[in-house]
Coordinates of C-alpha atoms in Angstrom, one line a residue:
M1 CA -22.3 -25.5 -41.2
S2 CA -23.0 -21.9 -40.4
V3 CA -21.2 -19.6 -37.8
S4 CA -22.5 -16.3 -36.5
L5 CA -21.2 -14.0 -33.8
I6 CA -23.8 -12.6 -31.3
P7 CA -23.0 -9.6 -29.0
R8 CA -23.6 -10.3 -25.4
E9 CA -24.7 -7.7 -22.6
D10 CA -21.2 -8.1 -20.8
G11 CA -19.4 -7.2 -24.0
L12 CA -18.3 -10.6 -25.0
L13 CA -19.1 -12.2 -28.3
V14 CA -20.8 -15.6 -28.5
S15 CA -20.0 -17.8 -31.5
N16 CA -23.1 -19.5 -32.6
I17 CA -22.5 -22.6 -34.7
N18 CA -25.1 -24.7 -36.4
N19 CA -23.9 -27.9 -38.1
Q20 CA -25.9 -30.0 -40.8
K21 CA -27.7 -32.0 -38.2
G22 CA -29.1 -29.0 -36.7
L23 CA -27.2 -29.3 -33.5
Q24 CA -26.3 -25.8 -32.0
I25 CA -23.2 -25.0 -30.1
Q26 CA -22.2 -21.6 -28.6
C27 CA -18.9 -20.5 -27.3
E28 CA -17.4 -17.3 -25.7
V29 CA -14.9 -15.3 -27.8
S30 CA -12.6 -13.7 -25.6
S31 CA -12.8 -10.2 -26.8
T32 CA -14.8 -8.2 -29.0
F33 CA -13.7 -6.7 -32.3
E34 CA -13.9 -3.3 -30.6
D35 CA -11.4 -4.5 -27.9
T36 CA -9.0 -5.8 -30.4
M37 CA -8.9 -2.4 -32.3
Q38 CA -9.1 0.1 -29.4
N39 CA -5.2 0.6 -29.5
S40 CA -5.1 0.9 -33.2
A41 CA -4.5 4.4 -34.7
R42 CA -4.3 6.1 -38.0
Y43 CA -1.4 8.3 -38.5
L44 CA -0.5 11.2 -40.8
I45 CA 3.2 11.7 -41.3
F46 CA 5.2 14.4 -43.2
F47 CA 8.6 13.5 -44.2
Q48 CA 11.5 14.7 -46.4
Y49 CA 14.2 13.2 -48.5
I50 CA 17.2 13.7 -50.9
G51 CA 15.7 11.6 -53.9
T52 CA 19.1 11.0 -55.7
K53 CA 19.5 7.4 -54.6
Y54 CA 15.9 6.4 -54.2
S55 CA 13.5 4.9 -56.9
G56 CA 10.8 7.5 -56.3
A57 CA 8.5 8.0 -53.4
V58 CA 6.5 4.8 -53.5
R59 CA 7.4 1.1 -52.6
V60 CA 9.4 -0.8 -55.2
P61 CA 8.2 -4.5 -55.7
P62 CA 10.7 -7.0 -54.2
H63 CA 11.5 -8.5 -57.6
Q64 CA 12.8 -5.0 -58.5
L65 CA 14.7 -4.1 -55.4
A66 CA 17.9 -2.8 -57.5
K67 CA 17.0 0.5 -56.0
K68 CA 14.4 1.0 -53.2
G69 CA 11.7 3.6 -53.0
V70 CA 11.4 6.0 -50.1
Q71 CA 8.3 4.0 -48.8
N72 CA 10.3 0.8 -48.7
Y73 CA 12.8 2.4 -46.0
L74 CA 9.9 4.1 -44.1
E75 CA 8.0 0.8 -43.9
D76 CA 11.2 -1.1 -42.8
A77 CA 11.7 1.6 -40.1
I78 CA 8.0 1.2 -38.7
K79 CA 8.3 -2.6 -38.9
R80 CA 11.1 -2.4 -36.2
L81 CA 8.5 -0.9 -33.8
K82 CA 7.0 -4.3 -33.6
P83 CA 3.4 -3.6 -34.7
L84 CA 0.8 -6.2 -34.3
H85 CA -0.1 -6.2 -38.0
P86 CA 2.2 -5.3 -41.1
V87 CA 2.0 -1.6 -41.9
S88 CA 1.5 -0.2 -45.3
L89 CA 1.8 3.3 -46.2
T90 CA -0.5 5.5 -48.4
V91 CA 1.7 8.2 -49.8
S92 CA 0.1 11.4 -51.0
S93 CA 2.6 12.3 -53.9
R94 CA 4.2 9.7 -56.1
T95 CA 7.5 11.7 -57.0
D96 CA 9.7 10.2 -59.7
T97 CA 13.2 8.6 -59.2
G98 CA 15.7 11.5 -58.3
V99 CA 13.0 14.0 -57.4
H100 CA 13.4 15.4 -53.8
A101 CA 10.9 16.4 -51.2
F102 CA 11.1 19.2 -48.5
S103 CA 7.4 17.8 -47.3
N104 CA 5.7 14.6 -48.7
S105 CA 3.0 12.9 -46.8
A106 CA 1.5 9.7 -46.0
H107 CA -1.0 7.7 -43.7
F108 CA -0.9 4.3 -42.2
D109 CA -2.6 2.3 -39.3
L110 CA -0.5 1.1 -36.6
Q111 CA -1.8 -1.3 -33.7
R112 CA 0.7 -2.1 -31.0
K113 CA 1.0 -5.6 -29.4
N114 CA -0.2 -6.6 -25.8
D115 CA -2.9 -3.8 -25.8
M116 CA -0.3 -1.2 -25.6
P117 CA -1.7 2.3 -26.1
P118 CA -1.0 4.2 -29.6
F119 CA 2.4 5.9 -29.7
P120 CA 2.4 9.7 -28.9
A121 CA 3.2 11.5 -32.2
D122 CA 6.6 12.8 -31.0
V123 CA 7.6 9.4 -29.8
L124 CA 6.6 7.9 -33.2
V125 CA 8.7 10.5 -35.2
E126 CA 11.7 10.0 -32.9
A127 CA 11.6 6.2 -33.2
V128 CA 11.0 6.1 -37.0
N129 CA 13.9 8.4 -37.5
F130 CA 16.1 6.4 -35.2
H131 CA 15.7 3.4 -37.2
L132 CA 16.0 5.1 -40.5
G133 CA 19.8 5.4 -39.5
T134 CA 21.8 7.2 -42.0
E135 CA 19.3 7.0 -44.9
Q136 CA 18.7 10.6 -46.5
I137 CA 15.1 10.4 -45.4
R138 CA 13.5 12.1 -42.2
V139 CA 9.9 12.3 -40.6
T140 CA 9.4 15.8 -39.6
H141 CA 5.9 15.7 -38.1
A142 CA 3.2 13.1 -37.2
Q143 CA -0.3 13.4 -35.8
R144 CA -3.2 11.0 -35.4
V145 CA -6.2 11.5 -37.8
P146 CA -9.6 10.1 -38.2
D147 CA -9.9 6.3 -39.4
D148 CA -11.3 7.4 -42.6
F149 CA -8.6 10.0 -43.5
H150 CA -6.9 9.5 -46.8
A151 CA -3.4 11.3 -47.4
R152 CA -3.8 11.3 -51.1
F153 CA -7.5 12.1 -51.7
R154 CA -7.9 14.5 -49.0
A155 CA -4.9 16.6 -50.1
Q156 CA -6.2 20.2 -51.1
S157 CA -3.0 21.1 -52.9
R158 CA 0.7 20.1 -53.8
T159 CA 3.4 22.6 -54.3
Y160 CA 6.6 21.8 -56.3
V161 CA 9.5 24.0 -56.9
Y162 CA 11.9 23.6 -59.8
R163 CA 15.4 24.9 -59.0
I164 CA 17.6 26.2 -61.9
A165 CA 21.1 27.4 -61.7
L166 CA 22.0 29.9 -64.4
G167 CA 25.3 31.4 -65.6
V168 CA 27.4 28.5 -64.2
P169 CA 30.1 27.9 -66.8
H170 CA 30.8 24.3 -65.4
Y171 CA 28.9 21.8 -63.1
S172 CA 32.1 21.6 -60.9
L173 CA 31.7 25.3 -60.1
L174 CA 28.3 24.8 -58.3
P175 CA 28.4 24.8 -54.4
L176 CA 28.3 21.6 -52.9
T177 CA 24.9 22.3 -51.3
D178 CA 23.6 22.7 -54.9
R179 CA 25.0 19.9 -56.7
D180 CA 22.5 17.3 -57.9
L181 CA 19.9 19.7 -56.3
C182 CA 19.5 22.0 -59.3
W183 CA 19.4 22.1 -63.1
S184 CA 22.5 23.8 -64.1
L185 CA 22.4 26.0 -67.4
R186 CA 25.2 28.0 -69.1
Q187 CA 25.5 31.2 -70.9
T188 CA 22.9 33.0 -69.0
K189 CA 23.0 36.2 -67.0
I190 CA 20.6 35.4 -64.3
S191 CA 22.2 33.4 -61.3
F192 CA 19.3 31.4 -59.9
W193 CA 15.5 30.7 -60.7
E194 CA 13.0 29.0 -58.7
L195 CA 9.8 28.2 -60.5
T196 CA 6.8 27.3 -58.2
F197 CA 3.8 25.2 -59.2
R198 CA 0.8 24.8 -57.2
S199 CA -2.3 22.6 -58.0
R200 CA -4.5 19.9 -56.4
S201 CA -2.8 17.2 -58.4
F202 CA -0.4 17.0 -61.3
L203 CA 0.0 14.5 -64.3
Y204 CA 3.0 12.3 -64.6
K205 CA 6.1 14.5 -65.1
Q206 CA 3.9 17.5 -65.7
V207 CA 6.1 19.9 -63.8
R208 CA 9.3 18.7 -65.3
R209 CA 7.7 19.1 -68.9
M210 CA 6.4 22.5 -68.1
T211 CA 9.9 23.6 -66.9
G212 CA 11.6 22.1 -69.8
A213 CA 9.4 23.8 -72.3
L214 CA 9.7 27.3 -70.7
V215 CA 13.6 26.7 -70.8
A216 CA 13.5 25.5 -74.4
V217 CA 11.6 28.6 -75.5
G218 CA 14.0 30.8 -73.6
Q219 CA 16.9 29.1 -75.3
G220 CA 15.3 29.4 -78.8
R221 CA 15.0 25.6 -79.2
L222 CA 11.2 25.8 -79.1
S223 CA 9.1 28.6 -80.5
V224 CA 6.1 30.1 -78.8
P225 CA 3.8 28.9 -81.7
Q226 CA 5.1 25.5 -81.2
L227 CA 4.4 25.6 -77.6
K228 CA 1.0 26.7 -78.1
E229 CA 0.4 23.6 -80.4
I230 CA 1.9 21.5 -77.8
L231 CA -0.7 22.9 -75.1
A232 CA -3.6 22.7 -77.6
A233 CA -2.9 19.0 -78.4
R234 CA -3.6 18.0 -74.8
D235 CA -1.6 14.9 -75.6
S236 CA 1.5 13.8 -73.7
L237 CA 2.7 12.2 -76.9
A238 CA 2.9 15.6 -78.6
Y239 CA 5.6 16.7 -76.2
P240 CA 8.9 16.5 -77.7
Q241 CA 11.2 13.6 -76.5
G242 CA 14.2 14.9 -74.3
L243 CA 12.8 18.1 -73.7
A244 CA 11.7 17.5 -69.8
A245 CA 13.9 19.1 -67.2
P246 CA 16.0 16.5 -65.2
A247 CA 14.5 15.2 -62.1
H248 CA 17.2 16.4 -59.7
G249 CA 16.0 19.9 -59.9
L250 CA 12.5 19.3 -58.6
F251 CA 11.3 19.4 -55.0
L252 CA 8.0 18.9 -53.6
T253 CA 7.7 21.5 -50.9
R254 CA 4.4 21.2 -49.4
V255 CA 1.0 19.1 -49.2
E256 CA -2.0 20.9 -47.7
Y257 CA -5.2 19.6 -46.0
R258 CA -8.2 21.1 -44.6
E259 CA -7.9 21.6 -40.7
E260 CA -11.3 19.9 -40.4
D261 CA -10.2 16.8 -42.1
L262 CA -7.6 16.2 -39.5
Q263 CA -9.5 16.6 -36.4
L264 CA -10.1 13.6 -34.2
S265 CA -13.2 13.2 -32.3
Q266 CA -13.1 14.4 -28.6
Q267 CA -13.4 10.9 -27.3
T268 CA -10.4 9.6 -29.5
S269 CA -8.1 12.7 -28.7
E270 CA -8.5 12.0 -24.9
E271 CA -7.6 8.4 -25.0

């Protein structure tokens, strides 16, 4: 038996069914694919979080839910908006466990039930934040984007900042606003450093390894010739174990896109 869908002039689809005996049956399909998708929208959201209690930015599988990822909580909040289909986020930057973000980003498709129009961006932000409750995650901005937009692959740059508190005799002397949000080092005269790293993409733990190597050279635990050898090796296995800076001092601060990649067609923007 074969089944084909044939568009009709009135916009309906006709299902054309041929069975093994050559009998042809036609029936109307109540709506076209275009009709069913007209209230679907792709959104780009920017969100921030304190990563201390989360297992990184991306979703953690159900069998490993001892500690959820930020994506788990965002998807749970969006699920409470009662979309027609399950929503899955594509996160632009996969920060590790304990890493924070002033601004990460993700895209997702959302279609509302009962032919309801897409959420306005500001309503979506408010609703998702409401359902996030007391979680240390907040959506800061949302906008509709073209259906082929991709949060990860269209990103033009990512900026990370590593915060180092220097000259603090003991961890307990750090201000409450900085505890678990910087790397505290003793026996130095400079009070605070912020190291900024900007690139289109980064390797796994690359920023933390670069920061750890710089600190190790400054402390005399790693010589400049040794650092040159590590860089020349271009092999993560050549990096000394235990030298990477801790996760809690690292912040993803910005993900940038080209403006033309974010623009909707005029017809879509007027809907």
